[in-house]
mmCIF file of C-alpha atoms in Angstrom:
data_model
loop_
_atom_site.group_PDB
_atom_site.id
_atom_site.type_symbol
_atom_site.label_atom_id
_atom_site.label_comp_id
_atom_site.label_asym_id
_atom_site.label_seq_id
_atom_site.Cartn_x
_atom_site.Cartn_y
_atom_site.Cartn_z
ATOM 1 C CA GLU A 1 28.745 13.319 -0.954
ATOM 2 C CA ASP A 2 26.280 11.075 -0.213
ATOM 3 C CA LYS A 3 25.719 10.236 3.670
ATOM 4 C CA VAL A 4 23.547 8.761 6.577
ATOM 5 C CA VAL A 5 23.252 10.180 10.018
ATOM 6 C CA GLN A 6 21.688 8.331 12.812
ATOM 7 C CA SER A 7 20.708 9.915 16.074
ATOM 8 C CA PRO A 8 20.853 9.443 18.851
ATOM 9 C CA LEU A 9 24.416 7.473 19.133
ATOM 10 C CA SER A 10 23.050 5.671 22.293
ATOM 11 C CA LEU A 11 20.072 5.475 24.108
ATOM 12 C CA VAL A 12 19.070 3.583 27.570
ATOM 13 C CA VAL A 13 15.407 3.150 28.351
ATOM 14 C CA HIS A 14 13.432 0.774 30.748
ATOM 15 C CA GLU A 15 11.252 -1.901 29.622
ATOM 16 C CA GLY A 16 8.031 -0.714 28.597
ATOM 17 C CA ASP A 17 9.236 2.505 27.253
ATOM 18 C CA THR A 18 8.745 3.654 23.655
ATOM 19 C CA VAL A 19 11.545 4.930 21.609
ATOM 20 C CA THR A 20 12.198 6.488 18.318
ATOM 21 C CA LEU A 21 15.326 6.210 16.340
ATOM 22 C CA ASN A 22 16.210 8.666 13.713
ATOM 23 C CA CYS A 23 17.859 8.402 10.345
ATOM 24 C CA SER A 24 18.398 11.405 8.000
ATOM 25 C CA TYR A 25 20.083 11.341 4.647
ATOM 26 C CA GLU A 26 21.619 13.138 2.107
ATOM 27 C CA VAL A 27 21.326 11.524 -1.202
ATOM 28 C CA THR A 28 21.311 12.301 -4.917
ATOM 29 C CA ASN A 29 18.675 9.936 -6.392
ATOM 30 C CA PHE A 30 17.030 7.846 -3.361
ATOM 31 C CA ARG A 31 15.846 4.512 -4.266
ATOM 32 C CA SER A 32 15.309 2.645 -0.919
ATOM 33 C CA LEU A 33 15.980 2.803 2.877
ATOM 34 C CA LEU A 34 16.586 -0.154 5.032
ATOM 35 C CA TRP A 35 16.655 -0.826 8.846
ATOM 36 C CA TYR A 36 18.573 -3.429 10.542
ATOM 37 C CA LYS A 37 19.026 -4.969 13.913
ATOM 38 C CA GLN A 38 22.372 -5.880 14.932
ATOM 39 C CA GLU A 39 23.165 -7.824 18.196
ATOM 40 C CA LYS A 40 26.521 -9.560 18.714
ATOM 41 C CA LYS A 41 26.302 -11.051 15.437
ATOM 42 C CA ALA A 42 25.512 -9.931 11.828
ATOM 43 C CA PRO A 43 22.743 -7.620 11.085
ATOM 44 C CA THR A 44 19.388 -8.897 10.563
ATOM 45 C CA PHE A 45 16.935 -7.242 8.246
ATOM 46 C CA LEU A 46 13.949 -5.386 9.602
ATOM 47 C CA PHE A 47 12.153 -3.155 7.073
ATOM 48 C CA MET A 48 12.756 -1.677 3.527
ATOM 49 C CA LEU A 49 10.886 1.599 2.593
ATOM 50 C CA THR A 50 10.696 2.838 -0.963
ATOM 51 C CA SER A 51 8.764 5.681 -2.769
ATOM 52 C CA SER A 52 6.056 3.089 -2.879
ATOM 53 C CA GLY A 53 6.225 1.749 0.682
ATOM 54 C CA ILE A 54 6.926 4.623 2.830
ATOM 55 C CA GLU A 55 5.201 2.979 6.062
ATOM 56 C CA LYS A 56 5.926 -0.468 7.596
ATOM 57 C CA LYS A 57 4.799 -2.173 10.704
ATOM 58 C CA SER A 58 5.864 -5.593 12.326
ATOM 59 C CA GLY A 59 4.446 -6.244 15.757
ATOM 60 C CA ARG A 60 5.956 -3.879 18.129
ATOM 61 C CA LEU A 61 8.344 -2.081 15.602
ATOM 62 C CA SER A 62 7.494 0.466 12.844
ATOM 63 C CA SER A 63 9.004 2.779 10.486
ATOM 64 C CA ILE A 64 8.059 5.688 8.510
ATOM 65 C CA LEU A 65 9.765 7.355 5.522
ATOM 66 C CA ASP A 66 9.607 11.285 4.809
ATOM 67 C CA LYS A 67 11.061 11.703 1.316
ATOM 68 C CA LYS A 68 10.490 15.281 1.320
ATOM 69 C CA GLU A 69 12.406 15.986 4.477
ATOM 70 C CA LEU A 70 14.935 13.062 3.858
ATOM 71 C CA PHE A 71 14.632 11.176 7.104
ATOM 72 C CA SER A 72 13.263 7.888 8.568
ATOM 73 C CA ILE A 73 12.128 6.911 11.965
ATOM 74 C CA LEU A 74 12.110 3.481 13.615
ATOM 75 C CA ASN A 75 9.672 3.302 16.609
ATOM 76 C CA ILE A 76 9.745 0.500 19.181
ATOM 77 C CA THR A 77 6.780 0.344 21.640
ATOM 78 C CA ALA A 78 6.525 -1.712 24.768
ATOM 79 C CA THR A 79 10.358 -2.147 24.608
ATOM 80 C CA GLN A 80 11.513 -5.468 25.947
ATOM 81 C CA THR A 81 15.365 -6.278 27.003
ATOM 82 C CA GLY A 82 15.634 -8.451 23.897
ATOM 83 C CA ASP A 83 15.550 -5.151 22.045
ATOM 84 C CA SER A 84 18.847 -4.111 23.176
ATOM 85 C CA ALA A 85 21.061 -3.913 20.049
ATOM 86 C CA VAL A 86 22.330 -1.440 17.657
ATOM 87 C CA TYR A 87 19.898 -0.270 15.063
ATOM 88 C CA LEU A 88 21.604 0.392 11.596
ATOM 89 C CA CYS A 89 19.796 2.249 8.690
ATOM 90 C CA ALA A 90 21.179 2.273 5.131
ATOM 91 C CA TYR A 91 19.948 3.874 2.056
ATOM 92 C CA ARG A 92 20.449 3.056 -1.700
ATOM 93 C CA ASN A 93 20.529 5.480 -4.718
ATOM 94 C CA SER A 94 19.158 4.467 -7.961
ATOM 95 C CA GLY A 95 21.700 3.512 -10.565
ATOM 96 C CA THR A 96 24.091 1.838 -8.043
ATOM 97 C CA TYR A 97 24.241 -1.300 -6.312
ATOM 98 C CA LYS A 98 25.692 0.308 -3.147
ATOM 99 C CA TYR A 99 24.079 0.830 0.335
ATOM 100 C CA ILE A 100 25.308 3.629 2.411
ATOM 101 C CA PHE A 101 25.281 2.831 6.068
ATOM 102 C CA GLY A 102 24.929 4.872 9.148
ATOM 103 C CA THR A 103 27.160 4.321 12.185
ATOM 104 C CA GLY A 104 23.873 3.027 14.151
ATOM 105 C CA THR A 105 22.041 3.868 17.286
ATOM 106 C CA ARG A 106 22.928 1.770 20.237
ATOM 107 C CA LEU A 107 19.932 0.799 22.381
ATOM 108 C CA LYS A 108 19.898 -0.607 26.010
ATOM 109 C CA VAL A 109 16.740 -1.746 27.574
ATOM 110 C CA LEU A 110 16.827 -2.152 31.233
ATOM 111 C CA ALA A 111 14.780 -4.453 33.046
ATOM 112 C CA ASP H 1 14.984 -18.553 4.377
ATOM 113 C CA VAL H 2 17.912 -16.921 2.691
ATOM 114 C CA LYS H 3 21.271 -18.434 4.053
ATOM 115 C CA VAL H 4 24.594 -16.588 3.817
ATOM 116 C CA THR H 5 27.716 -18.425 5.434
ATOM 117 C CA GLN H 6 31.111 -17.404 6.040
ATOM 118 C CA SER H 7 34.107 -19.782 6.123
ATOM 119 C CA SER H 8 35.419 -18.850 9.703
ATOM 120 C CA ARG H 9 33.848 -17.125 12.577
ATOM 121 C CA TYR H 10 37.425 -16.092 14.243
ATOM 122 C CA LEU H 11 40.692 -15.931 12.375
ATOM 123 C CA VAL H 12 44.181 -14.915 13.995
ATOM 124 C CA LYS H 13 46.800 -14.368 11.138
ATOM 125 C CA ARG H 14 50.073 -12.643 11.123
ATOM 126 C CA THR H 15 51.188 -9.470 9.134
ATOM 127 C CA GLY H 16 52.266 -10.268 5.562
ATOM 128 C CA GLU H 17 50.404 -13.574 5.224
ATOM 129 C CA LYS H 18 47.760 -13.889 2.153
ATOM 130 C CA VAL H 19 44.165 -14.255 3.843
ATOM 131 C CA PHE H 20 41.108 -15.734 2.178
ATOM 132 C CA LEU H 21 37.699 -15.127 3.407
ATOM 133 C CA GLU H 22 34.965 -17.253 1.719
ATOM 134 C CA CYS H 23 31.175 -16.485 1.550
ATOM 135 C CA VAL H 24 28.573 -18.731 0.207
ATOM 136 C CA GLN H 25 24.928 -17.934 -0.284
ATOM 137 C CA ASP H 26 22.302 -20.682 -1.129
ATOM 138 C CA MET H 27 19.662 -18.416 -2.731
ATOM 139 C CA ASP H 28 20.864 -17.578 -6.334
ATOM 140 C CA HIS H 29 21.477 -14.119 -5.340
ATOM 141 C CA GLU H 30 22.985 -12.119 -8.152
ATOM 142 C CA ASN H 31 24.519 -9.454 -5.962
ATOM 143 C CA MET H 32 27.084 -9.974 -3.554
ATOM 144 C CA PHE H 33 29.119 -7.705 -0.976
ATOM 145 C CA TRP H 34 31.859 -7.531 1.442
ATOM 146 C CA TYR H 35 31.924 -4.894 4.378
ATOM 147 C CA ARG H 36 34.233 -4.396 7.201
ATOM 148 C CA GLN H 37 32.914 -3.039 10.471
ATOM 149 C CA ASP H 38 34.942 -0.993 12.729
ATOM 150 C CA PRO H 39 33.799 0.723 16.081
ATOM 151 C CA GLY H 40 32.685 4.214 15.393
ATOM 152 C CA LEU H 41 32.797 3.868 11.629
ATOM 153 C CA GLY H 42 29.880 1.548 10.820
ATOM 154 C CA LEU H 43 29.915 -0.660 7.819
ATOM 155 C CA ARG H 44 32.210 0.434 4.984
ATOM 156 C CA LEU H 45 32.104 -1.209 1.548
ATOM 157 C CA ILE H 46 34.959 -3.197 0.277
ATOM 158 C CA TYR H 47 33.790 -4.618 -3.077
ATOM 159 C CA PHE H 48 30.650 -5.888 -4.244
ATOM 160 C CA SER H 49 29.781 -8.339 -7.526
ATOM 161 C CA TYR H 50 26.809 -7.668 -9.418
ATOM 162 C CA ASP H 51 27.234 -10.991 -11.389
ATOM 163 C CA VAL H 52 29.364 -13.914 -11.729
ATOM 164 C CA LYS H 53 32.920 -12.644 -12.676
ATOM 165 C CA MET H 54 31.875 -9.182 -12.197
ATOM 166 C CA LYS H 55 33.414 -6.933 -9.705
ATOM 167 C CA GLU H 56 33.326 -3.203 -8.586
ATOM 168 C CA LYS H 57 35.235 -1.512 -5.923
ATOM 169 C CA GLY H 58 33.394 -0.028 -2.885
ATOM 170 C CA ASP H 59 34.501 2.831 -0.757
ATOM 171 C CA ILE H 60 37.672 1.105 0.762
ATOM 172 C CA PRO H 61 39.088 -1.506 -1.555
ATOM 173 C CA GLU H 62 42.727 -0.851 -1.102
ATOM 174 C CA GLY H 63 44.778 -3.753 0.232
ATOM 175 C CA TYR H 64 41.950 -6.187 -0.733
ATOM 176 C CA SER H 65 41.045 -8.003 -3.809
ATOM 177 C CA VAL H 66 37.944 -10.330 -4.641
ATOM 178 C CA SER H 67 36.975 -13.334 -6.791
ATOM 179 C CA ARG H 68 33.608 -14.501 -7.990
ATOM 180 C CA GLU H 69 33.939 -17.646 -10.196
ATOM 181 C CA LYS H 70 30.505 -19.066 -9.152
ATOM 182 C CA LYS H 71 27.302 -17.438 -8.431
ATOM 183 C CA GLU H 72 27.212 -18.706 -4.824
ATOM 184 C CA ARG H 73 30.707 -17.743 -3.935
ATOM 185 C CA PHE H 74 32.440 -14.569 -3.228
ATOM 186 C CA SER H 75 35.855 -14.412 -1.839
ATOM 187 C CA LEU H 76 37.762 -11.459 -0.372
ATOM 188 C CA ILE H 77 41.671 -11.782 -0.371
ATOM 189 C CA LEU H 78 44.047 -9.842 1.854
ATOM 190 C CA GLU H 79 47.443 -10.052 -0.401
ATOM 191 C CA SER H 80 49.402 -9.297 2.437
ATOM 192 C CA ALA H 81 47.568 -8.782 5.798
ATOM 193 C CA SER H 82 48.294 -5.849 7.785
ATOM 194 C CA THR H 83 47.410 -5.014 11.445
ATOM 195 C CA ASN H 84 44.976 -2.070 10.158
ATOM 196 C CA GLN H 85 42.993 -4.879 8.465
ATOM 197 C CA THR H 86 41.963 -6.185 11.881
ATOM 198 C CA SER H 87 38.268 -6.119 11.668
ATOM 199 C CA MET H 88 34.937 -7.591 11.476
ATOM 200 C CA TYR H 89 34.321 -8.614 8.008
ATOM 201 C CA LEU H 90 30.627 -9.168 6.855
ATOM 202 C CA CYS H 91 29.425 -10.679 3.664
ATOM 203 C CA ALA H 92 26.023 -9.972 2.224
ATOM 204 C CA SER H 93 23.921 -11.150 -0.803
ATOM 205 C CA ARG H 94 20.925 -9.683 -2.630
ATOM 206 C CA LEU H 95 18.656 -11.182 -5.288
ATOM 207 C CA GLY H 96 18.947 -8.099 -7.413
ATOM 208 C CA GLY H 97 16.500 -5.353 -8.311
ATOM 209 C CA ASN H 98 15.220 -3.354 -5.370
ATOM 210 C CA ASN H 99 15.669 -6.212 -2.659
ATOM 211 C CA GLU H 100 17.230 -6.057 0.745
ATOM 212 C CA GLN H 101 20.562 -7.509 1.614
ATOM 213 C CA PHE H 102 21.183 -10.410 3.759
ATOM 214 C CA PHE H 103 24.200 -10.778 5.866
ATOM 215 C CA GLY H 104 26.383 -13.531 6.757
ATOM 216 C CA PRO H 105 27.552 -14.340 10.552
ATOM 217 C CA GLY H 106 30.833 -12.528 10.138
ATOM 218 C CA THR H 107 34.562 -13.174 10.477
ATOM 219 C CA ARG H 108 36.424 -11.475 13.119
ATOM 220 C CA LEU H 109 39.903 -11.179 11.714
ATOM 221 C CA THR H 110 42.791 -10.385 13.920
ATOM 222 C CA VAL H 111 46.157 -9.639 12.411
ATOM 223 C CA LEU H 112 49.167 -9.554 14.574
#
């Protein structure tokens, strides 16, 4: 059965710290992996990684995809209190419209 | 920017009532999705639609049905609401192909 596992489940850091969030997946035929940030509302899209785009960066956030080892990481440098949220990853197999979501990593950044 | 809207942010219904949750997107997206989100369980797919009048069951379709008569609108129907359907319901849409999903603001449904 296809599944996504995120770690850690939760994380507390101080402003300025760098964090690394992990997403491992077991899939039959990988097509894409997505990262979302969810505060007290709906998830907002961060990155999509595919076979042709295994590394993405936007400001202090970056993500890489390791298709061989079946995992992705999301890095946040110089964290700010506004980074506090639940971070979700989801993948999609080829030949399907469905995304499979992990349960998320809850990040809390203290001032 | 893509805009996905949902008809209600908060909804309280009684057991046995028929409940309609509406989702509208304004970007001519082909694919639309309904999820529910529960603590510790993450987002679980209820139904999705890959085109008008086309639908497929997701992972937890029991107790739900959907309707997509127009491209921009995807409705989730709880035929007879039960307390275990108390949850956050999230709608999402996607252009098609290998593109990302965009989510609506969510509807927090409480069934008493």
